[in-house]
Amino acid sequence: MTDESISCVVVAAGRGTRAGFDYNKVFHMLNGRSVLNRCLDALSQSGFFREIVLVLSESDMDAYRKLCMKEGACPSVSHIVPGGSTRSHSVRNGLNVLRKDTDIVLIHDGARPFISREMIAAVIEDVKKYGSGVICTPVTDTVKMTDGNGFAVSTPDRSLLRAVQTPQGFRYADIMEAYSAFGETETATDDAAVYERRFSKVKLTDAPNAEKNIKLTTPVDFARAENAPVLPRIGTGYDVHRLVEDRKLILCGVDVPYEKGLLGHSDADVALHAVMDALLGAAAMGDIGHLFPDSDERYKGISSLILLDETRKALEANGFTAYNVDVTIVCQRPKLAPYIAEMRENIARTLRLPVSFIGVKATTTERLGFEGEGLGISAQAVATVIRK
Ligand code: MG
């Protein structure tokens, strides 16, 4: 889509101190995936870049290797280079390893994982037209220039103010020249400032949804990003047990008076078995046969409410939490209506959810099939789980 070769330098050599972590904030997990992985993936999937260079502190190289093993991350990264003592040094190190025939380079913060293809495209367009392009957003607060002692000295026209982000894009030769003219001991908070020093005006790029391209810096930023709407995951469960004499009939933890009961290794609570399978299915964690094998004597005669509690703990250990459950018990006799409220309470209490998030229903099959003939009881469930 372009005849010019475009590359990207991702700067992630900072620390997490302002975010309150004792590690580099780009390694922080955001709803199950690291900030850095999200950022690199977004850049690579945009399809624009020939090379992606990652700048990391020496002390983070090990953490990065572990991340790659864990998340299968970042095959798109062509070089990893060590950062310097300042942001400007780190950027220089990244720029220096790019292929010399690079036409355009975008410099991006590793702590901005919400970068989109449209934003990248807009920056590249501006670099092609104007020689530079820097993502920016309008400023919503009124801004004061201060005298440094707590007094405002002027109020710039807000409509002319822009807050700048990354990516910041430049002709590769220009930004190399700007950096080599920039003093080793000088510092700048962004690359546009380095460029401006040498080439005057930088083009400010208006990109769609740039306000979403936040830099994760403070604990509040991380909390907001984590509370972004998360799609629930849905699972289904189905189970059947045979009705026999001399067994208790336990359904959703309720001892239902009846002349027969369900046969099974545990208490044979067919309804809870369907619920557990739905929960495990939603998290893609297998099924209850896998978690609580029949062959294990510990589970002989055990209350399925205990197994449901174990299922909840297993979900939690994998970063999931149950959100809602709906189960239908297919049973000709006995009538279950008097027990439904207690059944819902049992599930709600065990899963630590409000009763209003638990559905329990019972139906007959008009005397059709094994349930209708009273040979057994079946149950079907759906459940949703969300990432914590
Ligand atoms: Mg079962």
mmCIF file of C-alpha atoms and ligand atoms in Angstrom:
data_model
loop_
_atom_site.group_PDB
_atom_site.id
_atom_site.type_symbol
_atom_site.label_atom_id
_atom_site.label_comp_id
_atom_site.label_asym_id
_atom_site.label_seq_id
_atom_site.Cartn_x
_atom_site.Cartn_y
_atom_site.Cartn_z
ATOM 1 C CA MET A 1 0.000 0.000 0.000
ATOM 2 C CA THR A 2 3.030 2.208 0.138
ATOM 3 C CA ASP A 3 6.219 2.322 -1.844
ATOM 4 C CA GLU A 4 8.057 3.980 1.037
ATOM 5 C CA SER A 5 9.596 1.893 3.773
ATOM 6 C CA ILE A 6 8.137 2.722 7.155
ATOM 7 C CA SER A 7 9.424 1.551 10.520
ATOM 8 C CA CYS A 8 8.527 2.063 14.138
ATOM 9 C CA VAL A 9 10.552 2.587 17.314
ATOM 10 C CA VAL A 10 8.698 1.607 20.489
ATOM 11 C CA VAL A 11 10.119 3.168 23.628
ATOM 12 C CA ALA A 12 9.473 1.115 26.754
ATOM 13 C CA ALA A 13 12.568 1.805 28.800
ATOM 14 C CA GLY A 14 10.742 3.687 31.563
ATOM 15 C CA ARG A 15 9.879 2.508 35.051
ATOM 16 C CA GLY A 16 6.531 1.923 36.706
ATOM 17 C CA THR A 17 7.088 4.266 39.619
ATOM 18 C CA ARG A 18 4.269 6.696 38.834
ATOM 19 C CA ALA A 19 1.884 3.773 38.315
ATOM 20 C CA GLY A 20 2.872 2.442 41.742
ATOM 21 C CA PHE A 21 4.405 -0.813 40.461
ATOM 22 C CA ASP A 22 7.843 -2.066 41.392
ATOM 23 C CA TYR A 23 8.326 -3.212 37.786
ATOM 24 C CA ASN A 24 8.102 -1.659 34.335
ATOM 25 C CA LYS A 25 4.458 -0.730 33.803
ATOM 26 C CA VAL A 26 4.475 -2.080 30.232
ATOM 27 C CA PHE A 27 4.653 -5.577 31.744
ATOM 28 C CA HIS A 28 1.469 -4.969 33.715
ATOM 29 C CA MET A 29 -1.349 -7.302 32.787
ATOM 30 C CA LEU A 30 -4.439 -5.569 31.467
ATOM 31 C CA ASN A 31 -7.394 -7.973 31.473
ATOM 32 C CA GLY A 32 -5.139 -10.948 30.920
ATOM 33 C CA ARG A 33 -2.594 -9.493 28.468
ATOM 34 C CA SER A 34 0.403 -7.288 29.041
ATOM 35 C CA VAL A 35 0.331 -3.628 28.015
ATOM 36 C CA LEU A 36 3.461 -4.158 25.891
ATOM 37 C CA ASN A 37 2.056 -7.153 24.037
ATOM 38 C CA ARG A 38 -1.150 -5.233 23.270
ATOM 39 C CA CYS A 39 0.860 -2.293 21.984
ATOM 40 C CA LEU A 40 3.221 -4.351 19.788
ATOM 41 C CA ASP A 41 0.343 -6.392 18.424
ATOM 42 C CA ALA A 42 -1.608 -3.286 17.434
ATOM 43 C CA LEU A 43 1.430 -1.854 15.646
ATOM 44 C CA SER A 44 2.268 -5.071 13.864
ATOM 45 C CA GLN A 45 -1.320 -5.789 12.850
ATOM 46 C CA SER A 46 -1.603 -2.346 11.265
ATOM 47 C CA GLY A 47 0.525 -3.852 8.480
ATOM 48 C CA PHE A 48 2.472 -0.622 7.876
ATOM 49 C CA PHE A 49 5.859 -1.434 9.351
ATOM 50 C CA ARG A 50 8.893 -3.108 7.812
ATOM 51 C CA GLU A 51 10.772 -3.054 11.106
ATOM 52 C CA ILE A 52 9.604 -2.621 14.681
ATOM 53 C CA VAL A 53 12.386 -1.796 17.139
ATOM 54 C CA LEU A 54 11.728 -2.208 20.840
ATOM 55 C CA VAL A 55 13.799 -0.138 23.281
ATOM 56 C CA LEU A 56 13.979 -1.708 26.747
ATOM 57 C CA SER A 57 16.120 -1.219 29.842
ATOM 58 C CA GLU A 58 18.857 -3.843 30.193
ATOM 59 C CA SER A 59 17.259 -4.814 33.493
ATOM 60 C CA ASP A 60 13.968 -5.641 31.744
ATOM 61 C CA MET A 61 15.368 -7.962 29.066
ATOM 62 C CA ASP A 62 14.762 -11.047 31.203
ATOM 63 C CA ALA A 63 11.219 -9.998 32.049
ATOM 64 C CA TYR A 64 10.588 -9.478 28.315
ATOM 65 C CA ARG A 65 11.880 -12.947 27.418
ATOM 66 C CA LYS A 66 9.590 -14.457 30.058
ATOM 67 C CA LEU A 67 6.671 -12.446 28.690
ATOM 68 C CA CYS A 68 7.335 -13.753 25.183
ATOM 69 C CA MET A 69 7.359 -17.331 26.446
ATOM 70 C CA LYS A 70 4.167 -16.794 28.414
ATOM 71 C CA GLU A 71 2.173 -14.862 25.835
ATOM 72 C CA GLY A 72 3.815 -16.099 22.664
ATOM 73 C CA ALA A 73 4.439 -12.403 22.184
ATOM 74 C CA CYS A 74 6.009 -10.160 19.691
ATOM 75 C CA PRO A 75 7.302 -12.148 16.695
ATOM 76 C CA SER A 76 6.992 -8.834 14.849
ATOM 77 C CA VAL A 77 9.820 -7.181 16.783
ATOM 78 C CA SER A 78 12.889 -7.025 14.549
ATOM 79 C CA HIS A 79 15.381 -5.639 17.087
ATOM 80 C CA ILE A 80 15.482 -5.163 20.824
ATOM 81 C CA VAL A 81 17.926 -2.495 21.922
ATOM 82 C CA PRO A 82 18.886 -1.266 25.375
ATOM 83 C CA GLY A 83 17.547 2.073 26.533
ATOM 84 C CA GLY A 84 19.697 4.997 27.658
ATOM 85 C CA SER A 85 19.667 7.175 30.760
ATOM 86 C CA THR A 86 17.053 9.563 29.287
ATOM 87 C CA ARG A 87 14.160 9.169 26.890
ATOM 88 C CA SER A 88 16.162 11.001 24.197
ATOM 89 C CA HIS A 89 19.041 8.520 24.562
ATOM 90 C CA SER A 90 16.629 5.624 24.320
ATOM 91 C CA VAL A 91 15.070 6.976 21.122
ATOM 92 C CA ARG A 92 18.509 7.553 19.602
ATOM 93 C CA ASN A 93 19.467 3.947 20.342
ATOM 94 C CA GLY A 94 16.308 2.751 18.615
ATOM 95 C CA LEU A 95 16.728 5.007 15.568
ATOM 96 C CA ASN A 96 20.352 3.921 15.132
ATOM 97 C CA VAL A 97 19.548 0.270 14.430
ATOM 98 C CA LEU A 98 16.945 0.939 11.726
ATOM 99 C CA ARG A 99 17.941 0.059 8.167
ATOM 100 C CA LYS A 100 19.570 3.075 6.562
ATOM 101 C CA ASP A 101 17.170 3.047 3.597
ATOM 102 C CA THR A 102 14.201 3.670 5.927
ATOM 103 C CA ASP A 103 12.053 6.534 4.585
ATOM 104 C CA ILE A 104 9.655 7.188 7.448
ATOM 105 C CA VAL A 105 9.858 6.363 11.134
ATOM 106 C CA LEU A 106 7.147 6.533 13.787
ATOM 107 C CA ILE A 107 8.207 6.759 17.419
ATOM 108 C CA HIS A 108 5.679 5.370 19.891
ATOM 109 C CA ASP A 109 5.355 4.938 23.666
ATOM 110 C CA GLY A 110 5.090 1.321 24.802
ATOM 111 C CA ALA A 111 2.605 2.488 27.450
ATOM 112 C CA ARG A 112 -0.008 3.470 24.829
ATOM 113 C CA PRO A 113 -1.588 0.129 23.968
ATOM 114 C CA PHE A 114 -4.798 1.544 22.467
ATOM 115 C CA ILE A 115 -3.193 2.800 19.275
ATOM 116 C CA SER A 116 -5.327 2.030 16.222
ATOM 117 C CA ARG A 117 -4.599 1.442 12.546
ATOM 118 C CA GLU A 118 -6.510 4.655 11.686
ATOM 119 C CA MET A 119 -4.287 6.739 13.961
ATOM 120 C CA ILE A 120 -1.128 5.233 12.465
ATOM 121 C CA ALA A 121 -2.447 5.830 8.937
ATOM 122 C CA ALA A 122 -3.231 9.470 9.716
ATOM 123 C CA VAL A 123 0.286 10.106 11.041
ATOM 124 C CA ILE A 124 1.886 8.459 7.995
ATOM 125 C CA GLU A 125 -0.287 10.554 5.661
ATOM 126 C CA ASP A 126 0.911 13.729 7.333
ATOM 127 C CA VAL A 127 4.560 12.689 7.198
ATOM 128 C CA LYS A 128 4.206 12.063 3.463
ATOM 129 C CA LYS A 129 2.524 15.448 2.925
ATOM 130 C CA TYR A 130 4.254 17.675 5.476
ATOM 131 C CA GLY A 131 7.392 15.841 6.590
ATOM 132 C CA SER A 132 6.067 15.187 10.098
ATOM 133 C CA GLY A 133 2.917 14.065 11.897
ATOM 134 C CA VAL A 134 2.204 14.010 15.609
ATOM 135 C CA ILE A 135 -1.017 12.652 17.086
ATOM 136 C CA CYS A 136 -2.785 15.278 19.167
ATOM 137 C CA THR A 137 -6.058 15.954 20.940
ATOM 138 C CA PRO A 138 -7.857 19.219 21.676
ATOM 139 C CA VAL A 139 -7.430 20.448 25.235
ATOM 140 C CA THR A 140 -10.630 20.474 27.267
ATOM 141 C CA ASP A 141 -9.377 22.230 30.400
ATOM 142 C CA THR A 142 -8.416 25.885 30.277
ATOM 143 C CA VAL A 143 -4.634 26.085 30.556
ATOM 144 C CA LYS A 144 -2.643 28.745 32.438
ATOM 145 C CA MET A 145 0.941 29.752 31.906
ATOM 146 C CA THR A 146 2.483 30.222 35.363
ATOM 147 C CA ASP A 147 5.336 32.273 36.743
ATOM 148 C CA GLY A 148 6.669 29.164 38.479
ATOM 149 C CA ASN A 149 5.589 30.498 41.882
ATOM 150 C CA GLY A 150 1.943 29.542 41.828
ATOM 151 C CA PHE A 151 0.634 32.574 39.926
ATOM 152 C CA ALA A 152 -0.892 32.565 36.469
ATOM 153 C CA VAL A 153 0.665 35.022 34.091
ATOM 154 C CA SER A 154 -1.393 34.332 30.991
ATOM 155 C CA THR A 155 -4.269 32.290 29.584
ATOM 156 C CA PRO A 156 -3.616 30.929 26.104
ATOM 157 C CA ASP A 157 -6.577 30.631 23.751
ATOM 158 C CA ARG A 158 -7.772 27.096 24.439
ATOM 159 C CA SER A 159 -9.015 26.562 20.900
ATOM 160 C CA LEU A 160 -5.409 26.849 19.695
ATOM 161 C CA LEU A 161 -3.971 24.407 22.257
ATOM 162 C CA ARG A 162 -3.282 20.748 21.547
ATOM 163 C CA ALA A 163 -2.056 17.951 23.798
ATOM 164 C CA VAL A 164 0.384 15.727 21.923
ATOM 165 C CA GLN A 165 0.717 11.966 22.147
ATOM 166 C CA THR A 166 2.563 9.325 20.206
ATOM 167 C CA PRO A 167 3.049 8.030 17.572
ATOM 168 C CA GLN A 168 5.138 10.885 16.288
ATOM 169 C CA GLY A 169 6.253 10.379 12.698
ATOM 170 C CA PHE A 170 9.115 11.917 10.723
ATOM 171 C CA ARG A 171 11.251 11.440 7.642
ATOM 172 C CA TYR A 172 13.978 9.121 8.927
ATOM 173 C CA ALA A 173 16.827 11.277 7.612
ATOM 174 C CA ASP A 174 15.312 14.403 9.234
ATOM 175 C CA ILE A 175 14.829 12.972 12.699
ATOM 176 C CA MET A 176 18.343 11.450 12.583
ATOM 177 C CA GLU A 177 19.703 14.874 11.693
ATOM 178 C CA ALA A 178 17.611 16.554 14.416
ATOM 179 C CA TYR A 179 18.868 14.103 17.025
ATOM 180 C CA SER A 180 22.491 14.480 15.996
ATOM 181 C CA ALA A 181 22.160 18.267 16.323
ATOM 182 C CA PHE A 182 20.517 17.797 19.710
ATOM 183 C CA GLY A 183 22.983 18.026 22.584
ATOM 184 C CA GLU A 184 23.882 14.798 24.394
ATOM 185 C CA THR A 185 23.004 16.399 27.714
ATOM 186 C CA GLU A 186 19.807 18.109 26.545
ATOM 187 C CA THR A 187 16.497 16.494 27.311
ATOM 188 C CA ALA A 188 13.114 16.727 25.622
ATOM 189 C CA THR A 189 9.810 15.216 26.683
ATOM 190 C CA ASP A 190 8.934 14.282 23.106
ATOM 191 C CA ASP A 191 10.535 13.832 19.711
ATOM 192 C CA ALA A 192 8.582 16.690 18.177
ATOM 193 C CA ALA A 193 10.521 19.065 20.464
ATOM 194 C CA VAL A 194 13.805 17.676 19.111
ATOM 195 C CA TYR A 195 12.542 18.010 15.530
ATOM 196 C CA GLU A 196 11.210 21.555 16.106
ATOM 197 C CA ARG A 197 14.631 22.681 17.262
ATOM 198 C CA ARG A 198 16.063 21.825 13.834
ATOM 199 C CA PHE A 199 13.167 22.111 11.400
ATOM 200 C CA SER A 200 10.658 24.495 12.992
ATOM 201 C CA LYS A 201 7.047 23.487 12.557
ATOM 202 C CA VAL A 202 5.757 20.016 13.303
ATOM 203 C CA LYS A 203 2.466 18.945 11.735
ATOM 204 C CA LEU A 204 -0.183 18.137 14.343
ATOM 205 C CA THR A 205 -2.279 15.200 13.218
ATOM 206 C CA ASP A 206 -5.971 15.014 14.000
ATOM 207 C CA ALA A 207 -6.750 11.317 14.140
ATOM 208 C CA PRO A 208 -10.063 9.581 14.790
ATOM 209 C CA ASN A 209 -10.588 8.621 18.451
ATOM 210 C CA ALA A 210 -7.197 9.944 19.531
ATOM 211 C CA GLU A 211 -8.683 10.541 22.996
ATOM 212 C CA LYS A 212 -8.683 6.755 23.455
ATOM 213 C CA ASN A 213 -4.942 6.575 22.833
ATOM 214 C CA ILE A 214 -4.132 7.204 26.493
ATOM 215 C CA LYS A 215 -0.729 6.750 28.041
ATOM 216 C CA LEU A 216 -1.005 4.463 31.037
ATOM 217 C CA THR A 217 0.821 6.374 33.745
ATOM 218 C CA THR A 218 -1.006 6.595 37.067
ATOM 219 C CA PRO A 219 -2.896 3.929 39.035
ATOM 220 C CA VAL A 220 -6.103 5.669 37.918
ATOM 221 C CA ASP A 221 -5.166 5.176 34.244
ATOM 222 C CA PHE A 222 -4.661 1.465 34.820
ATOM 223 C CA ALA A 223 -7.859 1.089 36.815
ATOM 224 C CA ARG A 224 -9.841 2.857 34.068
ATOM 225 C CA ALA A 225 -8.287 0.753 31.354
ATOM 226 C CA GLU A 226 -9.059 -2.423 33.282
ATOM 227 C CA ASN A 227 -12.655 -1.419 33.814
ATOM 228 C CA ALA A 228 -13.236 -0.960 30.111
ATOM 229 C CA PRO A 229 -16.160 -3.160 29.116
ATOM 230 C CA VAL A 230 -15.113 -6.795 28.962
ATOM 231 C CA LEU A 231 -17.136 -9.238 26.938
ATOM 232 C CA PRO A 232 -18.425 -12.143 29.016
ATOM 233 C CA ARG A 233 -17.631 -15.699 27.966
ATOM 234 C CA ILE A 234 -20.458 -18.194 27.686
ATOM 235 C CA GLY A 235 -20.422 -21.909 28.426
ATOM 236 C CA THR A 236 -22.997 -24.693 28.324
ATOM 237 C CA GLY A 237 -23.355 -27.806 30.450
ATOM 238 C CA TYR A 238 -25.492 -30.925 30.153
ATOM 239 C CA ASP A 239 -25.798 -33.936 32.449
ATOM 240 C CA VAL A 240 -27.996 -36.997 33.012
ATOM 241 C CA HIS A 241 -28.283 -39.320 36.012
ATOM 242 C CA ARG A 242 -30.371 -42.424 36.433
ATOM 243 C CA LEU A 243 -33.159 -42.542 39.072
ATOM 244 C CA VAL A 244 -32.830 -45.558 41.379
ATOM 245 C CA GLU A 245 -34.193 -46.762 44.715
ATOM 246 C CA ASP A 246 -32.312 -46.263 47.987
ATOM 247 C CA ARG A 247 -30.653 -43.015 46.988
ATOM 248 C CA LYS A 248 -31.375 -39.454 48.066
ATOM 249 C CA LEU A 249 -32.604 -37.022 45.437
ATOM 250 C CA ILE A 250 -30.301 -34.004 45.658
ATOM 251 C CA LEU A 251 -30.901 -31.160 43.215
ATOM 252 C CA CYS A 252 -28.942 -27.862 43.478
ATOM 253 C CA GLY A 253 -27.955 -28.913 46.983
ATOM 254 C CA VAL A 254 -31.575 -29.424 48.129
ATOM 255 C CA ASP A 255 -32.598 -32.795 49.570
ATOM 256 C CA VAL A 256 -35.898 -33.248 47.686
ATOM 257 C CA PRO A 257 -38.265 -35.781 49.262
ATOM 258 C CA TYR A 258 -38.993 -38.565 46.747
ATOM 259 C CA GLU A 259 -39.177 -42.373 46.603
ATOM 260 C CA LYS A 260 -36.072 -42.550 44.397
ATOM 261 C CA GLY A 261 -32.759 -40.738 44.049
ATOM 262 C CA LEU A 262 -30.044 -40.180 41.477
ATOM 263 C CA LEU A 263 -27.268 -42.710 41.022
ATOM 264 C CA GLY A 264 -23.683 -41.500 40.865
ATOM 265 C CA HIS A 265 -20.243 -41.384 42.451
ATOM 266 C CA SER A 266 -20.844 -38.095 44.256
ATOM 267 C CA ASP A 267 -24.282 -37.058 45.517
ATOM 268 C CA ALA A 268 -25.233 -37.195 41.787
ATOM 269 C CA ASP A 269 -26.630 -33.644 41.801
ATOM 270 C CA VAL A 270 -27.326 -33.539 38.082
ATOM 271 C CA ALA A 271 -28.263 -29.848 38.100
ATOM 272 C CA LEU A 272 -25.060 -28.668 39.772
ATOM 273 C CA HIS A 273 -23.025 -30.922 37.486
ATOM 274 C CA ALA A 274 -24.515 -29.117 34.472
ATOM 275 C CA VAL A 275 -23.822 -25.756 36.145
ATOM 276 C CA MET A 276 -20.181 -26.642 36.827
ATOM 277 C CA ASP A 277 -19.667 -27.832 33.266
ATOM 278 C CA ALA A 278 -21.154 -24.580 31.966
ATOM 279 C CA LEU A 279 -18.811 -22.517 34.158
ATOM 280 C CA LEU A 280 -15.753 -24.548 33.192
ATOM 281 C CA GLY A 281 -16.787 -24.480 29.541
ATOM 282 C CA ALA A 282 -17.086 -20.694 29.582
ATOM 283 C CA ALA A 283 -13.479 -20.492 30.771
ATOM 284 C CA ALA A 284 -12.363 -23.283 28.393
ATOM 285 C CA MET A 285 -11.100 -25.210 31.421
ATOM 286 C CA GLY A 286 -12.393 -28.648 30.491
ATOM 287 C CA ASP A 287 -15.187 -30.387 32.437
ATOM 288 C CA ILE A 288 -15.933 -31.741 35.894
ATOM 289 C CA GLY A 289 -14.903 -35.288 34.955
ATOM 290 C CA HIS A 290 -11.453 -33.815 34.391
ATOM 291 C CA LEU A 291 -11.468 -31.727 37.584
ATOM 292 C CA PHE A 292 -13.114 -34.317 39.891
ATOM 293 C CA PRO A 293 -12.533 -37.805 38.437
ATOM 294 C CA ASP A 294 -14.946 -40.637 39.365
ATOM 295 C CA SER A 295 -11.919 -42.737 40.199
ATOM 296 C CA ASP A 296 -10.991 -40.452 43.093
ATOM 297 C CA GLU A 297 -12.297 -41.806 46.416
ATOM 298 C CA ARG A 298 -12.309 -38.276 47.885
ATOM 299 C CA TYR A 299 -15.372 -37.468 45.797
ATOM 300 C CA LYS A 300 -17.415 -40.521 46.780
ATOM 301 C CA GLY A 301 -20.770 -39.308 48.103
ATOM 302 C CA ILE A 302 -19.484 -35.734 48.313
ATOM 303 C CA SER A 303 -21.932 -32.813 48.207
ATOM 304 C CA SER A 304 -21.800 -31.218 44.779
ATOM 305 C CA LEU A 305 -22.025 -27.832 46.509
ATOM 306 C CA ILE A 306 -18.469 -28.504 47.722
ATOM 307 C CA LEU A 307 -17.474 -29.336 44.150
ATOM 308 C CA LEU A 308 -19.139 -26.127 42.966
ATOM 309 C CA ASP A 309 -17.073 -24.205 45.495
ATOM 310 C CA GLU A 310 -13.941 -25.940 44.191
ATOM 311 C CA THR A 311 -14.977 -25.001 40.661
ATOM 312 C CA ARG A 312 -15.330 -21.359 41.735
ATOM 313 C CA LYS A 313 -11.824 -21.466 43.222
ATOM 314 C CA ALA A 314 -10.387 -23.072 40.063
ATOM 315 C CA LEU A 315 -11.959 -20.305 37.962
ATOM 316 C CA GLU A 316 -10.527 -17.652 40.252
ATOM 317 C CA ALA A 317 -7.092 -19.248 40.056
ATOM 318 C CA ASN A 318 -7.303 -18.898 36.268
ATOM 319 C CA GLY A 319 -8.353 -15.253 36.441
ATOM 320 C CA PHE A 320 -12.071 -15.805 35.865
ATOM 321 C CA THR A 321 -15.107 -15.054 37.940
ATOM 322 C CA ALA A 322 -18.649 -16.381 37.452
ATOM 323 C CA TYR A 323 -21.135 -13.743 36.351
ATOM 324 C CA ASN A 324 -24.469 -15.505 35.953
ATOM 325 C CA VAL A 325 -25.930 -19.000 35.741
ATOM 326 C CA ASP A 326 -29.158 -20.426 34.342
ATOM 327 C CA VAL A 327 -30.073 -24.081 34.714
ATOM 328 C CA THR A 328 -33.095 -26.083 33.562
ATOM 329 C CA ILE A 329 -33.882 -29.367 35.323
ATOM 330 C CA VAL A 330 -35.823 -31.818 33.155
ATOM 331 C CA CYS A 331 -37.807 -34.009 35.516
ATOM 332 C CA GLN A 332 -41.266 -35.580 35.304
ATOM 333 C CA ARG A 333 -41.671 -36.177 39.038
ATOM 334 C CA PRO A 334 -41.486 -34.953 41.775
ATOM 335 C CA LYS A 335 -42.706 -31.361 41.432
ATOM 336 C CA LEU A 336 -39.756 -29.053 42.039
ATOM 337 C CA ALA A 337 -41.508 -25.676 42.291
ATOM 338 C CA PRO A 338 -41.446 -25.595 46.130
ATOM 339 C CA TYR A 339 -37.632 -25.988 46.152
ATOM 340 C CA ILE A 340 -36.581 -23.527 43.444
ATOM 341 C CA ALA A 341 -35.932 -20.596 45.801
ATOM 342 C CA GLU A 342 -33.628 -22.676 48.015
ATOM 343 C CA MET A 343 -31.831 -24.052 44.962
ATOM 344 C CA ARG A 344 -31.085 -20.533 43.694
ATOM 345 C CA GLU A 345 -29.852 -19.481 47.120
ATOM 346 C CA ASN A 346 -27.515 -22.481 47.339
ATOM 347 C CA ILE A 347 -25.877 -21.663 44.009
ATOM 348 C CA ALA A 348 -25.721 -17.916 44.723
ATOM 349 C CA ARG A 349 -24.118 -18.424 48.135
ATOM 350 C CA THR A 350 -21.525 -20.859 46.797
ATOM 351 C CA LEU A 351 -20.588 -18.733 43.802
ATOM 352 C CA ARG A 352 -20.757 -15.544 45.897
ATOM 353 C CA LEU A 353 -23.241 -13.963 43.515
ATOM 354 C CA PRO A 354 -26.542 -12.198 44.110
ATOM 355 C CA VAL A 355 -29.558 -14.539 43.891
ATOM 356 C CA SER A 356 -30.860 -12.334 41.076
ATOM 357 C CA PHE A 357 -27.976 -13.607 38.896
ATOM 358 C CA ILE A 358 -29.023 -17.251 39.292
ATOM 359 C CA GLY A 359 -31.836 -18.861 37.294
ATOM 360 C CA VAL A 360 -33.203 -22.306 38.188
ATOM 361 C CA LYS A 361 -36.136 -23.713 36.231
ATOM 362 C CA ALA A 362 -37.824 -27.090 36.111
ATOM 363 C CA THR A 363 -39.782 -28.651 33.293
ATOM 364 C CA THR A 364 -41.373 -31.973 32.428
ATOM 365 C CA THR A 365 -41.271 -33.600 28.985
ATOM 366 C CA GLU A 366 -44.969 -34.498 28.810
ATOM 367 C CA ARG A 367 -44.049 -38.063 29.771
ATOM 368 C CA LEU A 368 -41.844 -38.406 26.686
ATOM 369 C CA GLY A 369 -38.331 -39.806 26.766
ATOM 370 C CA PHE A 370 -36.349 -41.161 29.711
ATOM 371 C CA GLU A 371 -37.111 -38.146 31.857
ATOM 372 C CA GLY A 372 -40.828 -38.448 31.064
ATOM 373 C CA GLU A 373 -40.817 -42.140 31.907
ATOM 374 C CA GLY A 374 -39.167 -41.405 35.251
ATOM 375 C CA LEU A 375 -35.969 -43.320 34.421
ATOM 376 C CA GLY A 376 -33.678 -40.402 35.013
ATOM 377 C CA ILE A 377 -33.300 -36.654 35.345
ATOM 378 C CA SER A 378 -31.331 -34.396 33.026
ATOM 379 C CA ALA A 379 -30.179 -30.806 33.382
ATOM 380 C CA GLN A 380 -28.961 -28.162 30.998
ATOM 381 C CA ALA A 381 -27.128 -25.024 32.051
ATOM 382 C CA VAL A 382 -25.567 -21.917 30.596
ATOM 383 C CA ALA A 383 -23.177 -19.704 32.491
ATOM 384 C CA THR A 384 -21.158 -16.583 31.787
ATOM 385 C CA VAL A 385 -17.787 -15.794 33.276
ATOM 386 C CA ILE A 386 -15.720 -12.620 33.034
ATOM 387 C CA ARG A 387 -12.021 -11.971 33.352
ATOM 388 C CA LYS A 388 -11.259 -10.459 36.699
HETATM 389 MG MG MG B 1 -22.942 -35.952 36.595
#
